[in-house]
Tab-separated table of C-alpha atoms and ligand atoms in Angstrom:
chain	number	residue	atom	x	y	z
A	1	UNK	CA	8.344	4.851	64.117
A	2	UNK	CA	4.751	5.772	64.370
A	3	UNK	CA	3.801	8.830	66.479
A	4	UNK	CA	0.257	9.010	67.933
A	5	UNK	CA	-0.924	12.046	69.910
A	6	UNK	CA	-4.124	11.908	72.638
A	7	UNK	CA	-5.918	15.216	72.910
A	8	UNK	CA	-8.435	17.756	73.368
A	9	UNK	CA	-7.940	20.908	75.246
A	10	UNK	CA	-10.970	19.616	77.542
A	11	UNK	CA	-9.972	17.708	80.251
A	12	UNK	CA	-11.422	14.592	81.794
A	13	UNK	CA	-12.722	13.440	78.604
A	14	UNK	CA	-10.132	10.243	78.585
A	15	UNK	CA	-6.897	11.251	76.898
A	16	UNK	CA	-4.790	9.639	79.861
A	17	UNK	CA	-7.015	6.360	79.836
A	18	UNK	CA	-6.829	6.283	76.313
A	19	UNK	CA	-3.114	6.545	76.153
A	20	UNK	CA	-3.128	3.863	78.754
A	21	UNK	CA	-4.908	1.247	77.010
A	22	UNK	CA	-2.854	1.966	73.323
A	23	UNK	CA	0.545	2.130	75.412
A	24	UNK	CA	-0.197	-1.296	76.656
A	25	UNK	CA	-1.951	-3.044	73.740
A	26	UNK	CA	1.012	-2.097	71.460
A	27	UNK	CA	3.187	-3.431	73.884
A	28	UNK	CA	1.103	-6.427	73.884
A	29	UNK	CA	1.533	-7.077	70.321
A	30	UNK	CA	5.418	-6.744	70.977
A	31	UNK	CA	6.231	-3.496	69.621
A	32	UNK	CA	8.669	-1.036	71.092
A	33	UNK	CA	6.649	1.842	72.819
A	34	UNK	CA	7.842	4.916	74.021
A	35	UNK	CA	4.904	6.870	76.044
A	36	UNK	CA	5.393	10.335	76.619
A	37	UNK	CA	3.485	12.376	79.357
A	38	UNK	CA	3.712	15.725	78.593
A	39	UNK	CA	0.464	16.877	81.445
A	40	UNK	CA	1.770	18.696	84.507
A	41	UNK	CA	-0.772	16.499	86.599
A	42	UNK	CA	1.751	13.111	85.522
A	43	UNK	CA	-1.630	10.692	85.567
A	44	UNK	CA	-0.216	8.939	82.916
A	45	UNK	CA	2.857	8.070	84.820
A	46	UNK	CA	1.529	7.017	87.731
A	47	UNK	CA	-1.131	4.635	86.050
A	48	UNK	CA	2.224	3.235	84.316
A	49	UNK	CA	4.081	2.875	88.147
A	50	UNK	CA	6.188	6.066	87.941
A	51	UNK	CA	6.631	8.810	90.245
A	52	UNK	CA	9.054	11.304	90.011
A	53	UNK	CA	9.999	14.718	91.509
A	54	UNK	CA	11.252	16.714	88.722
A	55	UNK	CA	10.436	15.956	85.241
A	56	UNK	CA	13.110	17.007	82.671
A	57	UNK	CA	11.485	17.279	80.126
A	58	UNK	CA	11.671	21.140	79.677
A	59	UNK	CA	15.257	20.725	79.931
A	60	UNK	CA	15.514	17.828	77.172
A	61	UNK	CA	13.254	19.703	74.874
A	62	UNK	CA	15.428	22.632	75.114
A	63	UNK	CA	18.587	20.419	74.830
A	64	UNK	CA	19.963	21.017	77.962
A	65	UNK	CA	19.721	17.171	78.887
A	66	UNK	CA	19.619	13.582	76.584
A	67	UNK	CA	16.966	11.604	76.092
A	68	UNK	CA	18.876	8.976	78.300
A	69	UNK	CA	17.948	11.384	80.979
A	70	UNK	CA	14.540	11.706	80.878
A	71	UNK	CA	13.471	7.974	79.736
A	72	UNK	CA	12.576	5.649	81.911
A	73	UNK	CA	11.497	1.648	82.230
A	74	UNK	CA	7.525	1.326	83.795
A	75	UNK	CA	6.506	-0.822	86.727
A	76	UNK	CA	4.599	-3.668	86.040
A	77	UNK	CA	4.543	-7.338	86.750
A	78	UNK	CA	3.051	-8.802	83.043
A	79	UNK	CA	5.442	-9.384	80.406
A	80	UNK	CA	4.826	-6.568	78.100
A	81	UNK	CA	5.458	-3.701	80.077
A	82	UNK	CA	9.188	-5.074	79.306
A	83	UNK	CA	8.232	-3.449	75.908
A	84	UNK	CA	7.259	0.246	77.651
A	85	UNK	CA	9.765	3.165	78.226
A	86	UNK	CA	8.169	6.151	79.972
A	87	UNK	CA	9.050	9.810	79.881
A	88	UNK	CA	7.457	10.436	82.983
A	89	UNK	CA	6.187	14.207	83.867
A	90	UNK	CA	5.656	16.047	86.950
A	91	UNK	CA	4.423	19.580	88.187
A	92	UNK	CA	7.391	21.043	86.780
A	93	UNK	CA	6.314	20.635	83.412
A	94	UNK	CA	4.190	23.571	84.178
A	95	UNK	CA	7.404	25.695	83.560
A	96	UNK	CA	7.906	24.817	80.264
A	97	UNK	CA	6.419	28.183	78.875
A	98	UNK	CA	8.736	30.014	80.999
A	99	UNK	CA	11.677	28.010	79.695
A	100	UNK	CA	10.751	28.611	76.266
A	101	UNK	CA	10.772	32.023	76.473
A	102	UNK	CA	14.198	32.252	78.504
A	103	UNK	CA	16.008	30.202	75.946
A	104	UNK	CA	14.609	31.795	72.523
A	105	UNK	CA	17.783	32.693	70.992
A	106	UNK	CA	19.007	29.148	71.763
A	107	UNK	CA	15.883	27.098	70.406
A	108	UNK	CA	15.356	29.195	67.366
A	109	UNK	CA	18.970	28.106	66.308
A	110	UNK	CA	18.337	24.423	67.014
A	111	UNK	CA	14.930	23.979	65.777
A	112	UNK	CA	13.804	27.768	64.217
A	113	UNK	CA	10.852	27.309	66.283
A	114	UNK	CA	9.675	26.085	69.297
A	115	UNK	CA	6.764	24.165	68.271
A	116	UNK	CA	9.375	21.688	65.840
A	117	UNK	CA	10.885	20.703	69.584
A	118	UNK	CA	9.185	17.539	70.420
A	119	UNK	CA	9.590	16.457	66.290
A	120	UNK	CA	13.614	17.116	66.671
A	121	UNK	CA	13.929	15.386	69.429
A	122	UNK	CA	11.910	12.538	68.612
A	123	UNK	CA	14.281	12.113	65.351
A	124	UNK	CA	17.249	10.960	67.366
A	125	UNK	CA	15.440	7.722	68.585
A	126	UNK	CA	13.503	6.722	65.471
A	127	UNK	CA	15.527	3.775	65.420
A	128	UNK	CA	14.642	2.657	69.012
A	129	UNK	CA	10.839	2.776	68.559
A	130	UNK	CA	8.026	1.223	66.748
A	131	UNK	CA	5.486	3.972	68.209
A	132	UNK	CA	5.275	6.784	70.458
A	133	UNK	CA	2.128	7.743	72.490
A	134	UNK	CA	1.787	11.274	74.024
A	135	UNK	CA	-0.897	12.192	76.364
A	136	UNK	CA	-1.265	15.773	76.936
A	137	UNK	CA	-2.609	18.284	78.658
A	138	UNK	CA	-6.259	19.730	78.414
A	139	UNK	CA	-5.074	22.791	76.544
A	140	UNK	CA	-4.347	24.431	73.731
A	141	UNK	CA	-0.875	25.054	74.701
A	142	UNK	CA	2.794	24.574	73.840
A	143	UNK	CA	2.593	21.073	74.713
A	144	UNK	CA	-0.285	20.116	72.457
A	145	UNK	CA	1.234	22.126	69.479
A	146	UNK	CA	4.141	20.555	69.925
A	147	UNK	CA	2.789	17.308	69.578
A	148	UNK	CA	0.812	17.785	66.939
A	149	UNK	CA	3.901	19.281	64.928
A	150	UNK	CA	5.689	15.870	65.657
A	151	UNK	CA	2.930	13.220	65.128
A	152	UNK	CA	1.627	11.421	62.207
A	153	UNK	CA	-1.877	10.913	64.033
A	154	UNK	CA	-4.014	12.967	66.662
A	155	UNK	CA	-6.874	10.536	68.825
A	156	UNK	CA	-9.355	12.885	70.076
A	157	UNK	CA	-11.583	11.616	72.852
A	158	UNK	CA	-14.531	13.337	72.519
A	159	UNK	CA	-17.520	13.282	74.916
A	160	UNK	CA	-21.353	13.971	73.364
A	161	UNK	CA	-22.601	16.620	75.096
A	162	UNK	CA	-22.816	20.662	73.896
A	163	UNK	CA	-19.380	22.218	75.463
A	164	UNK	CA	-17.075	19.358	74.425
A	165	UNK	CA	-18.823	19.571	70.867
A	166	UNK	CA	-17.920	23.500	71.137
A	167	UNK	CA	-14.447	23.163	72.102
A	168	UNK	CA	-13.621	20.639	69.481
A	169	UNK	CA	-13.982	23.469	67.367
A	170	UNK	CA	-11.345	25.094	68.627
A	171	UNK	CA	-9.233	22.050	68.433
A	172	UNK	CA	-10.240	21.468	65.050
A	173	UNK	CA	-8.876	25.031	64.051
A	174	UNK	CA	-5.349	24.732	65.626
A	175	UNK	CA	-5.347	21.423	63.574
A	176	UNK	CA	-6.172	22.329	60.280
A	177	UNK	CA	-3.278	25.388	60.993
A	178	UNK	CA	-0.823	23.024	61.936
A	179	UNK	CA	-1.535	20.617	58.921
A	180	UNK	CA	-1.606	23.748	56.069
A	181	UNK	CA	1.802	24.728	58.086
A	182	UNK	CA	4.344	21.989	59.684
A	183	UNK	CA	2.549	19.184	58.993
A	184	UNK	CA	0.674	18.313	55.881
A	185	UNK	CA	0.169	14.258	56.789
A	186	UNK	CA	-1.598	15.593	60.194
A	187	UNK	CA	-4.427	12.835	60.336
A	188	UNK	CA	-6.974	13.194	63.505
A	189	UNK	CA	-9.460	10.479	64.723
A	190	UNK	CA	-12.670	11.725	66.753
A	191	UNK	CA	-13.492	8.584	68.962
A	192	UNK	CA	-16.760	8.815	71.152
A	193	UNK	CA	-15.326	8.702	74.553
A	194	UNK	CA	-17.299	7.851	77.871
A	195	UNK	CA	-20.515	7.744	76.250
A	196	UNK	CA	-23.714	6.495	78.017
A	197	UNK	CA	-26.007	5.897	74.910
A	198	UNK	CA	-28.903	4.954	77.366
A	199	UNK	CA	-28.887	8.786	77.471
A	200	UNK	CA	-31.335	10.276	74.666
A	201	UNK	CA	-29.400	13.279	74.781
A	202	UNK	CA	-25.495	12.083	74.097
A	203	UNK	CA	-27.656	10.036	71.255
A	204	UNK	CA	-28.502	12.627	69.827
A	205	UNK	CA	-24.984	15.014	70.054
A	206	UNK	CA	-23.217	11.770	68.767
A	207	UNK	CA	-25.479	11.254	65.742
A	208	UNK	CA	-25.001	15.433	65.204
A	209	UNK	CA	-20.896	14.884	65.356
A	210	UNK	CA	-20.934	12.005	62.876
A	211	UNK	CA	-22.647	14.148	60.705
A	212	UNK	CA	-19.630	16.680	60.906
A	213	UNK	CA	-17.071	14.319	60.896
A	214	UNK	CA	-15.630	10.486	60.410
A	215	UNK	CA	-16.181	9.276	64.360
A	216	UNK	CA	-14.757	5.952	65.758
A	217	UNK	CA	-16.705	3.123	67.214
A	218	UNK	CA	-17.343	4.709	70.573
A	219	UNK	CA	-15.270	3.725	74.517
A	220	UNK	CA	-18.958	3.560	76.736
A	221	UNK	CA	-19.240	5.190	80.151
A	222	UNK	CA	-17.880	1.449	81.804
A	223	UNK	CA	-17.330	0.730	85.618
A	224	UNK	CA	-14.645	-2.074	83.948
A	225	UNK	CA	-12.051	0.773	82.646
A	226	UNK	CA	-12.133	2.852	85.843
A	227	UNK	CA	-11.324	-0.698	87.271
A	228	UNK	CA	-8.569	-1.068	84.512
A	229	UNK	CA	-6.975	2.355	85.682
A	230	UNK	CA	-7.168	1.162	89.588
A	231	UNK	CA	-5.649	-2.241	88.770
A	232	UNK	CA	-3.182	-0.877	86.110
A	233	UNK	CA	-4.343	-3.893	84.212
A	234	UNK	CA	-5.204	-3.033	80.683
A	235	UNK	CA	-8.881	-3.987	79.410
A	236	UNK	CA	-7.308	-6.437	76.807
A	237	UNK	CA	-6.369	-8.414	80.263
A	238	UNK	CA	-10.299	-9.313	81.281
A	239	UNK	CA	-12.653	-11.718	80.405
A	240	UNK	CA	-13.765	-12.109	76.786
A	241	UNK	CA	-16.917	-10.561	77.251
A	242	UNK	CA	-16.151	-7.619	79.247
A	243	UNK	CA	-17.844	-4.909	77.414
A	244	UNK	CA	-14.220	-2.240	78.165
A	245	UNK	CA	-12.519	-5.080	76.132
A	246	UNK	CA	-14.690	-5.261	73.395
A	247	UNK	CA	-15.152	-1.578	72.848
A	248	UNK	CA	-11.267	-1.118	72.817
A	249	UNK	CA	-10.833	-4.237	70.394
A	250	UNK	CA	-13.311	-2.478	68.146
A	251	UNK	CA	-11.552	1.025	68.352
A	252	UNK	CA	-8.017	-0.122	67.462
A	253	UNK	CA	-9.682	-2.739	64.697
A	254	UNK	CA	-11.175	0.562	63.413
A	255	UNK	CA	-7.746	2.705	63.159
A	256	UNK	CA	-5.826	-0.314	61.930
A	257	UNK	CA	-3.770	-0.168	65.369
A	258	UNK	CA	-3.962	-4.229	65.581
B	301	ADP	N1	-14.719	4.733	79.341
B	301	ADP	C1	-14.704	5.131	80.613
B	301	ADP	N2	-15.655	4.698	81.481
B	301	ADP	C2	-15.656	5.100	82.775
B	301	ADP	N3	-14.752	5.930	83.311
B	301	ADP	C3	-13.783	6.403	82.511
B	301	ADP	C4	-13.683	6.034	81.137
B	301	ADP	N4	-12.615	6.666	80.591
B	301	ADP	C5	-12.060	7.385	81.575
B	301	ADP	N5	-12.747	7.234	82.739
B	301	ADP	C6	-12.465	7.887	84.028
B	301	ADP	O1	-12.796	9.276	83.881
B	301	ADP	C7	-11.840	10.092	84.543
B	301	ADP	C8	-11.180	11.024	83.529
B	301	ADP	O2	-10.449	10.248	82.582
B	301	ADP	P1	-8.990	10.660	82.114
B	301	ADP	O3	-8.516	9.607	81.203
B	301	ADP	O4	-8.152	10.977	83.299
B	301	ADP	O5	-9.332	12.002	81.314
B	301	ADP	P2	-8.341	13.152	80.787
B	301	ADP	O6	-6.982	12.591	80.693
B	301	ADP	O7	-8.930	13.551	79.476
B	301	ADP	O8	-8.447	14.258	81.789
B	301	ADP	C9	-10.857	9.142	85.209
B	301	ADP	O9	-11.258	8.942	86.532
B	301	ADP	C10	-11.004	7.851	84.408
B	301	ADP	O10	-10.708	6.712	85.177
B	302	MG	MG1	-5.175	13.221	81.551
């Protein structure tokens, strides 16, 4: 079981699209995939047909509830959503902090700390998964830590312009503490997210980040995913020549995610 987490602590760069579009393809390609939406706002949820009221997921981290509890099957009319179980979130992920903190004694026995939550848990359904996709929320906060503790992989949309450049930074940090700490195989992937290289400007930040790191064939700025998102029909779904297709083809050919 492979476990892939999409972040950045900035928001609307594309985590949830992202983690739309891999969710699906893998499904595609018939393995088992578990998506997990750890962001309070649930977009990832909904784009996969779920609404819910409560989220346990603060509950089934802590070990209150089972995974049977908080997993559940997607909406969708093509075949391979048969292939897509959702732990769907809601607004009352936003207590999860709180929760922590008022079960301490209790989580320190079971996992010593809370950021190995999400990694224990995850454990008890290796068997039922060929890959698990978390999208999280655009901060540096339990959530993401705890993903990043669990997974074998971190996607990081990243859009080329100045204050996403600076906040990667801060991303980058938390990652390289996680990786000298709970998680030595830690890999991350920096993919070019949203880009508009008609734009002189993102050009220029792009060429800048490759220079600091290993980037991704870019996802452009397209009207065709936005489209994807409304239609909850994944790119790999249109023509052969739409360009959303192509760039996403490219991307998982890229990370070996095909
Ligand atoms: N490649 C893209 N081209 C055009 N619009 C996009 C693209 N990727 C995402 N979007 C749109 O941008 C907005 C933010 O994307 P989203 O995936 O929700 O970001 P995040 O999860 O990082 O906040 C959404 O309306 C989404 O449909
Ligand atoms: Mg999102």
């Amino acid at each position: 079981m492979k476990i892939i987490t999409v972040g950045n602590n900035k928001g609307g760069v594309g985590k949830t699209m992202q983690c739309f579009q891999l969710v699906c393809h893998l499904a595609n390609l018939g393995h088992r995939v578990l998506a997990i939406d750890l962001d309070s706002q649930a977009n990832l949820s909904s784009t996969l047909g779920v609404n819910i009221q409560r989220t346990l997921i603060p509950e089934w981290l802590i070990g209150d509830v089972g995974v049977e509890d908080v997993v559940v099957p997607v909406e969708g009319k093509a075949e391979f959503y048969s292939n897509i179980k959702l732990i769907p979130s809601s607004r009352h992920m936003a207590n999860l902090a709180k929760l922590l903190i008022l079960s301490e004694s209790e989580v320190r026995k079971t996992a010593g700390r809370k950021e190995r939550l999400l990694k224990l848990r995850l454990k008890a359904v290796e068997e039922q998964f060929d890959y698990v996709v978390i999208d999280t929320p655009p901060m540096l906060g339990d959530e993401l830590i705890m993903s990043l503790v669990a997974s074998h992989q971190i996607l990081i949309p990243t859009q080329a312009q100045d204050y996403s450049i600076d906040g990667l930074e801060e991303l980058m940090d938390t990652f390289e503490i996680i990786k000298e700490t709970e998680n030595p195989a830690l890999e991350f992937s920096i993919i070019p997210s949203m880009v508009n290289s008609r734009r002189k400007i993102e050009r220029q930040r792009l060429e800048e980040l490759s220079q600091s790191f290993n980037v991704t064939p870019m996802i452009r700025n397209l009207v065709d995913m936005q489209e994807s998102v409304a239609m909850k029909k994944p790119v790999f779904m249109f023509g052969q020549s739409a360009k959303g297709r192509k760039d996403y083809e490219n991307l998982w050919n890229s990370l070996g995610l095909n």
